[in-house]
Amino acid sequence: MAPLADMPGSETKSVLSAILLADSFAQSFAPVTLEKPKMLLPLVNVPMMDYTLEWLAASGVEEVFVVCCAHSEQVKAHLASPKWSQQKAMKLHIVISTSCLSAGEALRLMDQKDLIKSDFVLMGGDVISNLDLKSIISAHKKRRTEDRHALMTMVMQSSRNVKHKCWAGESEVLVALDPLSSRLLCLEDLDSSKQKKHLTLDAQNFSERDMISLRTDLLDTRIYICAPDVLMLFSDNFDYQNIEHDFISGVLSEEELGNTMHVHEVESGFACQVRNLRSYDAISRAVLQRWSFPFLVDSGSLHGADPVFTYSFKRQNSYREQHVKVARTAVVGRDSAVGTGSSLDEGTQVTCSVIGRNCHIGRGVRMDGCYIQDNVRVGDGAQLTSAMVCEGAVIMHDAVVHPGSVISFQAVIGAGHQVPAHTRISLCQSQNNQSSMVDEDVEYSAAGQIAASPSSASPISSQQRGQRGGVPGPKGIAQEAAKALAQGKAPEVAVEFDEEVVGTGGAGFAWPSPTDLQEQRLHSISLPPNPPQNSWDSDSDEGSIADVQQDHMEPVVQDTEALFKKEVSETFLRCVKMGYDQDLAVIELNGLKIAEDRTFADCARHVFASILDLCLPPPAVCKAEYQSLYQSTVPDIQSQAGRGDLLQRLSSKLKEWAPLLQRFLKSQDEQVELLLTLEEYCEEERDHTAHGHCFEAVFQQVVKLLYDDDIIEEDAVLVWADEKQMAEEDERKYLKKAAAFIAWLREAESEEETSSVDSD
């Protein structure tokens, strides 16, 4: 692309243009977006706007008008970098207005400037796509030649899995279409939190056509192909603030004016908007799993010409940039990326996470489903699950960050502190108690007193409110105090941080986060309950991304297995803690079995693993409410007393829960599967506890306990032994450990047969 161009005057040549909104006009990422625009937040270590611009350039768009509102200087500086200013494929024009509070106001500004002369693409800088834009535009132009009142084409993607909307942080939407012309007749939000009970359709829609198609399987990509008249309509209707809820519904309700809107449905490819933290997580995973091909983190186009920022692609969708230090015993698991200059110390385990550049991850850290930005420091023994940690933040040693948490720029979490789930922390102090972060709730409301400077508790001026984004970033007293605390020093000027959320020695203030369970499910960075088996539709037609990238779907299936195990384990632990009757436990576990299309044996082996867990210290990822159920220390398996104590703990728990396991283990094959699960547990496979090896020393005694409590039968043990006898040498490890007990069973069986013959 050429250098940032001056505003063009009258254009005689029709060029393919796009309006890119560099502001979401929402607070779904607050408090992070107080200090950095959402469009520049890293998505797998690449500013999300770069994905959008690369796609537009590859699709033949000739010029892009980037409308900047909040943090306009940061956006302008980013676009002035050599990556964009020294390329020639497409011209960038920056339109700055710090007074716009909504998409509607931004589009009215574009109409006033009279820059758009022909049909154009309208989208946000937070849409990640690899769709064939040229074919979509061609279909739109053909429709326009037949009907000059066809104002807009909405690009929507079909999804055969109803769980994908929840996975992507989208609410349920009902779309009414003319199936022959794809004309949009109605667009209705069916979010269950709004308790929609009925849908009203204009009777005239039925009088003009033979049938209407009602669809709930369509995902709005928020890519719009528009006629120039769209901008004029925004200027004529000052109540149009939001594109979906105001403009689209307004046009549909004024059918007498003759304007029409259509839907272009795509069944293959990838397109989704980063609307909230839930979609941020879903789209990050999709990029790691290569659904966004060819816009991948290991492709050079996303990183400019700098050879340092070059990723190597490893198995199980693991990526590393150059100059990354990973200790010998550290593990970077599936669906993960580590940026250049970062280091991971001994014993650290990272799965389904992105680590930025120049980060230091200490010893024995457990990290799953996290997004760690540049220059973050995580202390030894810390545990982080499904969290976002922003640039410059510090997580002290042995701290625990629970799912759904957001740690904003330069905040500090004290040593050993547990950050509650769905907590948002910033050095900017919130000035209200707003608990909803849903986009449409704050899309075009006044900025209000949303934050105070870390250096002052005074209210924000009206000028700052009008500028949206004029809120000072973390500097002054709070920043200096946080810097000192991060270094283990006492700050020169004391600041009363919220120690309930950051702990002793921490720095930061609590921010409002969704309290409604439905909002948490839709908008949290943590995984929703019962997510789809694959991030995106696996039933797409031949030639789709699903077919091309079939080999990259396996890690997601593995992740689903881990999630099912987690749900079974938490259901069982809840029954243990609350003292529920085992019949109730059977009902709840049966519900999980049906919902996930599993077997009773699947439930049994995860329940059995949870029983083994309870004899040991809590796993790395364990909810605070269940930690008291576990042991405080690791048993000393080197001593006879330690082994005896471990077996005593297990014996008492098996006697209590044997009836539950017996109800789930009916067949011989299911009982053999349980013994295989015991082997995996001892080997610490399949995400089993890090202390599973303790049971290796008492493997034979555990098998005997299962037999004595009638959980497994003699025949199942002997079948398992016979199968292991035929295996490779290294697969017979546990057969040898149980050899004495198996010999005793065979001898008892032989004596029983002899006794039976004698009696005859």
mmCIF file of C-alpha atoms in Angstrom, residues 16 55-63 89-90 133-134:
data_model
loop_
_atom_site.group_PDB
_atom_site.id
_atom_site.type_symbol
_atom_site.label_atom_id
_atom_site.label_comp_id
_atom_site.label_asym_id
_atom_site.label_seq_id
_atom_site.Cartn_x
_atom_site.Cartn_y
_atom_site.Cartn_z
ATOM 1 C CA LEU A 16 -13.551 -0.389 -4.816
ATOM 2 C CA TRP A 55 -7.939 -9.586 3.844
ATOM 3 C CA LEU A 56 -9.202 -6.382 2.203
ATOM 4 C CA ALA A 57 -5.921 -5.971 0.313
ATOM 5 C CA ALA A 58 -5.974 -9.591 -0.843
ATOM 6 C CA SER A 59 -9.597 -9.153 -1.970
ATOM 7 C CA GLY A 60 -8.791 -6.328 -4.351
ATOM 8 C CA VAL A 61 -10.028 -3.369 -2.299
ATOM 9 C CA GLU A 62 -8.267 -0.292 -3.653
ATOM 10 C CA GLU A 63 -8.737 2.200 -0.838
ATOM 11 C CA ALA A 89 -1.687 -2.650 -2.966
ATOM 12 C CA MET A 90 -4.207 -0.318 -1.391
ATOM 13 C CA LEU A 133 -15.096 -11.047 -1.152
ATOM 14 C CA LYS A 134 -14.943 -10.625 -4.918
#
